[in-house]
Tab-separated table of C-alpha atoms in Angstrom:
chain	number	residue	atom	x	y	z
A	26	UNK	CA	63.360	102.960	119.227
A	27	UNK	CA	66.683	103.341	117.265
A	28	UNK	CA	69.959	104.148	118.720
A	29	UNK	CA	73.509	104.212	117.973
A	30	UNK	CA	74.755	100.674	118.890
A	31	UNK	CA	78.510	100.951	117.563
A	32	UNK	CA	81.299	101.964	119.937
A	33	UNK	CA	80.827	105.163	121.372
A	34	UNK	CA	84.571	106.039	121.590
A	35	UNK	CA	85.192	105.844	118.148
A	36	UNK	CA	83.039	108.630	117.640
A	37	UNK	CA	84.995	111.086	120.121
A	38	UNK	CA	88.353	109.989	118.399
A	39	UNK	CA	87.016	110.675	114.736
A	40	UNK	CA	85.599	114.478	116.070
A	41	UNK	CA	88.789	115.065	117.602
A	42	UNK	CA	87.049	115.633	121.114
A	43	UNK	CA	86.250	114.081	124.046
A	44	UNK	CA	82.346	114.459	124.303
A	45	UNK	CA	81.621	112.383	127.810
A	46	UNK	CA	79.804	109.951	126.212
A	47	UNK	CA	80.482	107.053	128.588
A	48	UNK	CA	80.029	109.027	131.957
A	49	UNK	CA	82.618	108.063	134.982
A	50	UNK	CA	84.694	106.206	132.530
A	51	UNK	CA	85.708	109.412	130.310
A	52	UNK	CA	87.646	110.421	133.388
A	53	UNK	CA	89.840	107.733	133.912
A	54	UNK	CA	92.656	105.367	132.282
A	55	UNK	CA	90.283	103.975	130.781
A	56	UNK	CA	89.338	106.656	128.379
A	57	UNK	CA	90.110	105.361	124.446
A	58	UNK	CA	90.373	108.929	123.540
A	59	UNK	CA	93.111	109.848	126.022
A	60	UNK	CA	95.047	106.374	124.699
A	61	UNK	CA	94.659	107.009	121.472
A	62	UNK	CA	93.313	110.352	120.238
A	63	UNK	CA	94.023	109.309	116.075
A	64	UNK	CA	90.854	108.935	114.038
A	65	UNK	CA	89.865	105.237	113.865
A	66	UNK	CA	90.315	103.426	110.282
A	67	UNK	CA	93.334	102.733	108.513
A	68	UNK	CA	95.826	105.038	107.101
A	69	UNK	CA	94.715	108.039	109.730
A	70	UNK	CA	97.896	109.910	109.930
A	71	UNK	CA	97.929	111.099	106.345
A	72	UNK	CA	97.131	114.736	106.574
A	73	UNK	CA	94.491	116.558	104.442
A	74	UNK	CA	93.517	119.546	104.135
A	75	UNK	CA	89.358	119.462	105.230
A	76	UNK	CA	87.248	121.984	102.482
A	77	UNK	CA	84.830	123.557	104.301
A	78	UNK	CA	81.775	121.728	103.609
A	79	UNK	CA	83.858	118.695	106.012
A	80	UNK	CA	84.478	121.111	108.119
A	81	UNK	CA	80.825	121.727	108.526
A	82	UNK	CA	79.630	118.302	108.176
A	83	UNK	CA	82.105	117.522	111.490
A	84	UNK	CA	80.547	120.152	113.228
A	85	UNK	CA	76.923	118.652	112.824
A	86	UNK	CA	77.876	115.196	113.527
A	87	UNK	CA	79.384	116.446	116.436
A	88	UNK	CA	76.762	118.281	117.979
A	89	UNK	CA	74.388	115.067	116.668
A	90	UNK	CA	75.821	112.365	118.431
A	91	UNK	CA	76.981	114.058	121.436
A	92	UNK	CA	72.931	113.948	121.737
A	93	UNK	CA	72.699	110.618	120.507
A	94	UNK	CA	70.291	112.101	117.740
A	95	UNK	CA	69.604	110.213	114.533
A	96	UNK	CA	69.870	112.312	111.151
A	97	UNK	CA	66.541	112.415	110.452
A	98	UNK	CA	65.244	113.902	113.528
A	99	UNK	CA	68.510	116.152	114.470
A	100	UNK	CA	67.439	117.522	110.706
A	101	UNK	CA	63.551	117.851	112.076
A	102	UNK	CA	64.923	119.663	115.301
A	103	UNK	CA	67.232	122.120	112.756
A	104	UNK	CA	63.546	122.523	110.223
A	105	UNK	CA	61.961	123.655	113.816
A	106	UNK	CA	64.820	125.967	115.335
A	107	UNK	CA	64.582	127.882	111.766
A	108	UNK	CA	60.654	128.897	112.394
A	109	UNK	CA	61.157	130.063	115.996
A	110	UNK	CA	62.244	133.479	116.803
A	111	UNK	CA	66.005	134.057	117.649
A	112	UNK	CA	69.019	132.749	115.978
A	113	UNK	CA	68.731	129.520	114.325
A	114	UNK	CA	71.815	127.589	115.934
A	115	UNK	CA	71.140	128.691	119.478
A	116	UNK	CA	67.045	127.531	119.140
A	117	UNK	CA	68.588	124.135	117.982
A	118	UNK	CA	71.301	123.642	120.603
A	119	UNK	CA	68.393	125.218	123.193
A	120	UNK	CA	65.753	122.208	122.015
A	121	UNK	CA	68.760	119.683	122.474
A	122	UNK	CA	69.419	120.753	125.700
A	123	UNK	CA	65.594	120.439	126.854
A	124	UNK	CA	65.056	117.087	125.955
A	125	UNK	CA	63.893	114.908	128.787
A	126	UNK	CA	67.146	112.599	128.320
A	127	UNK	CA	69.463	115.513	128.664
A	128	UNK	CA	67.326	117.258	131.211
A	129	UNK	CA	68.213	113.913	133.434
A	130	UNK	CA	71.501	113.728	132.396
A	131	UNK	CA	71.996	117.401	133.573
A	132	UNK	CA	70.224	116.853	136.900
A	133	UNK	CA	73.015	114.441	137.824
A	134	UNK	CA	70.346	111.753	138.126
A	135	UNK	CA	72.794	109.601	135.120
A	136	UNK	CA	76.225	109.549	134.403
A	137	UNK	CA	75.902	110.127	130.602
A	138	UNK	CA	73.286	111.315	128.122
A	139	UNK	CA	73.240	107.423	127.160
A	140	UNK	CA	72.411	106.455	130.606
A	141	UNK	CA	69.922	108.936	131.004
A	142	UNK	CA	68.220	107.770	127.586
A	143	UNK	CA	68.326	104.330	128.941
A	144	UNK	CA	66.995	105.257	132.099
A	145	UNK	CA	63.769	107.075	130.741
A	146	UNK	CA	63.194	104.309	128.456
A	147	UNK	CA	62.787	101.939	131.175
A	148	UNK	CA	60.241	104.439	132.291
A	149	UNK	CA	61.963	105.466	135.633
A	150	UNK	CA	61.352	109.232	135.592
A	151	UNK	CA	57.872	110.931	135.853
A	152	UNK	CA	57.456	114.432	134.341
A	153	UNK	CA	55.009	116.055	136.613
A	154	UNK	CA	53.678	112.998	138.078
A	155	UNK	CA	53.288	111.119	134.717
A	156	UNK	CA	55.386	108.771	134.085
A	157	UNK	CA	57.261	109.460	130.973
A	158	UNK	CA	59.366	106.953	128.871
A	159	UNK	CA	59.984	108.789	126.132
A	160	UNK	CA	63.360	110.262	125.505
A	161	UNK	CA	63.206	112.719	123.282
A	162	UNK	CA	59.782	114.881	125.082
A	163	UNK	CA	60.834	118.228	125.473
A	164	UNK	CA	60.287	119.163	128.703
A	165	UNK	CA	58.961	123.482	129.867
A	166	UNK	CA	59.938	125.685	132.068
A	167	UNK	CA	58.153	124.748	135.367
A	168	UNK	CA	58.238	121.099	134.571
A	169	UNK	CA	59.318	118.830	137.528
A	170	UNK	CA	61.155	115.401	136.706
A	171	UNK	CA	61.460	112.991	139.101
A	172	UNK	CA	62.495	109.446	139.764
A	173	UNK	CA	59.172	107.266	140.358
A	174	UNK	CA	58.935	106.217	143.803
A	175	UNK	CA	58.430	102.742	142.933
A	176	UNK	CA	61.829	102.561	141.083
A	177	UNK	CA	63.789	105.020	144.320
A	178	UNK	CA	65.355	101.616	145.575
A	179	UNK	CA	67.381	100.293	142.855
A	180	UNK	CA	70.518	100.106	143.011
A	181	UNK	CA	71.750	102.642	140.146
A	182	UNK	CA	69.664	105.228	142.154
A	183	UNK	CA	71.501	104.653	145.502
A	184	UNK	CA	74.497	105.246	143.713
A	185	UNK	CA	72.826	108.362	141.781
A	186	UNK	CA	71.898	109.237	145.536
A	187	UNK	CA	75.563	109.307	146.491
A	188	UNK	CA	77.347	110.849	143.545
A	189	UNK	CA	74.451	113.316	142.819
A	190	UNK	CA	76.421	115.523	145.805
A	191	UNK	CA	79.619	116.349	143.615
A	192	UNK	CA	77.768	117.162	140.247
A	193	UNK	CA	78.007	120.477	138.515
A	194	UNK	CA	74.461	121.114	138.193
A	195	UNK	CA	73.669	123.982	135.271
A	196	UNK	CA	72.069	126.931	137.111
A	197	UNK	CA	68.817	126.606	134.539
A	198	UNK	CA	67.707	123.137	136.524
A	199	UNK	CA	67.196	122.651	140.251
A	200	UNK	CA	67.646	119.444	142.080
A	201	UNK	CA	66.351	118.106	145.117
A	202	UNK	CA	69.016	115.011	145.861
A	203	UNK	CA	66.987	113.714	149.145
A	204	UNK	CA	63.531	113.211	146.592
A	205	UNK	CA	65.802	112.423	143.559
A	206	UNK	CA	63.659	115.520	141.380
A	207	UNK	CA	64.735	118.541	139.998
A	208	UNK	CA	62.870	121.317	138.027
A	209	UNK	CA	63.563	123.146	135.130
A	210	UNK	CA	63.912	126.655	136.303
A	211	UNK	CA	64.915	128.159	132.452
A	212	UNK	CA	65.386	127.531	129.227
A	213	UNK	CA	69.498	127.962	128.983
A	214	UNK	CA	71.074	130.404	127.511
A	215	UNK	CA	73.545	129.860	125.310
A	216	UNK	CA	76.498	130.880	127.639
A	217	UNK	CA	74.856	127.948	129.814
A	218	UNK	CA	74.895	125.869	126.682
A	219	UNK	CA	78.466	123.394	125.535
A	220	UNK	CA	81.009	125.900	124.469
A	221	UNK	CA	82.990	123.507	122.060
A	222	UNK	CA	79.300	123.304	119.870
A	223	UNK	CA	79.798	126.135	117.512
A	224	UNK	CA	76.516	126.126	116.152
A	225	UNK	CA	76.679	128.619	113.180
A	226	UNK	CA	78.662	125.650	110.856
A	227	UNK	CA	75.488	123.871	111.771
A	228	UNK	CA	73.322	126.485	110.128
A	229	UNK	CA	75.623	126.965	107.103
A	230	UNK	CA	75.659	123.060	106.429
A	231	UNK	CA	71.454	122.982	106.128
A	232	UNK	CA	71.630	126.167	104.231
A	233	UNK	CA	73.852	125.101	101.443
């Protein structure tokens, strides 16, 4: 299964944004973006002015890798969202969003979309009483996701247990903290989708 294995936080400090992609740890000290918010490399306060196809290739990579999508199949997802009815952008950021990683990662059952990808992989979660270790299946309206009973007393799920309590959980999903399931209620809409993704650069990059 390939993954992004570089540092994470390089990739918030070159988009300019702090996309959460180390859970807990974005909200502390800690953070590398909030110590230094400069583009990595050498030579990264020279200013330039960005044409507007960089502007749109930021744009995608930044919607990409906050999903920890490779090009390949965040291009597949776009070729998809095109043949569906309904704006373009919004199908893509829509099949994003109901991936099984992020559907877990939403649910407050992981700290991070990396987590949650991890997590699946390991083949923790059952979708409907399969287990399910892959973390890219898009998951319906109705579906039920759960942690496997077997896997209830590890550690990281105690602690998923605890914080699951204070997590801003998207009114699309449901959650059941005592059984460690939620279901997906909706598909979101995009108002319940990220706000800093604007998708239409997205669509005007794969249309050039």
């Amino acid at each position: 299964m390939a993954r992004y294995t570089d540092p994470v936080c390089r990739i918030c400090r070159r988009e300019g944004l702090k996309l959460f992609l180390k859970g807990s740890r974005c909200y502390t000290k800690k953070c590398a973006f909030e110590r230094r918010s400069t583009p990595p490399g050498m030579n990264t306060m020279r200013r330039r002015k960005v044409s507007e196809f960089g502007i749109q290739l930021r744009e995608k990579q930044k919607v990409r890798k906050s999903y920890s999508v490779l090009e390949k199949q965040f291009r597949n997802y776009f070729e998809k969202a095109e043949q569906r009815k309904g704006m373009t952008g919004e199908n893509l950021l829509r099949m994003l969003e109901m991936r099984l990683d992020n559907v877990v990662f939403r649910m407050g059952l992981a700290s991070s979309r990396a987590q949650a990808r991890q997590l699946v992989g390991h083949g923790h979660f059952a979708v409907n009483g399969k287990p399910t270790n892959i973390p890219s299946f898009a998951t319906k309206v109705g579906d039920r996701i759960e942690v496997r009973e077997t896997r209830r007393g590890r550690e990281i799920f105690k602690i998923v247990a605890e914080t699951i309590k204070s997590a801003q959980i998207p009114e699309w999903v449901s959650i059941d903290a005592r059984q460690l399931s939620g279901t997906v209620l909706a598909e979101p809409a995009r108002e319940q989708m990220p706000p800093e993704f604007n998708e239409q650069l997205v669509v005007e990059f794969y249309s050039r």
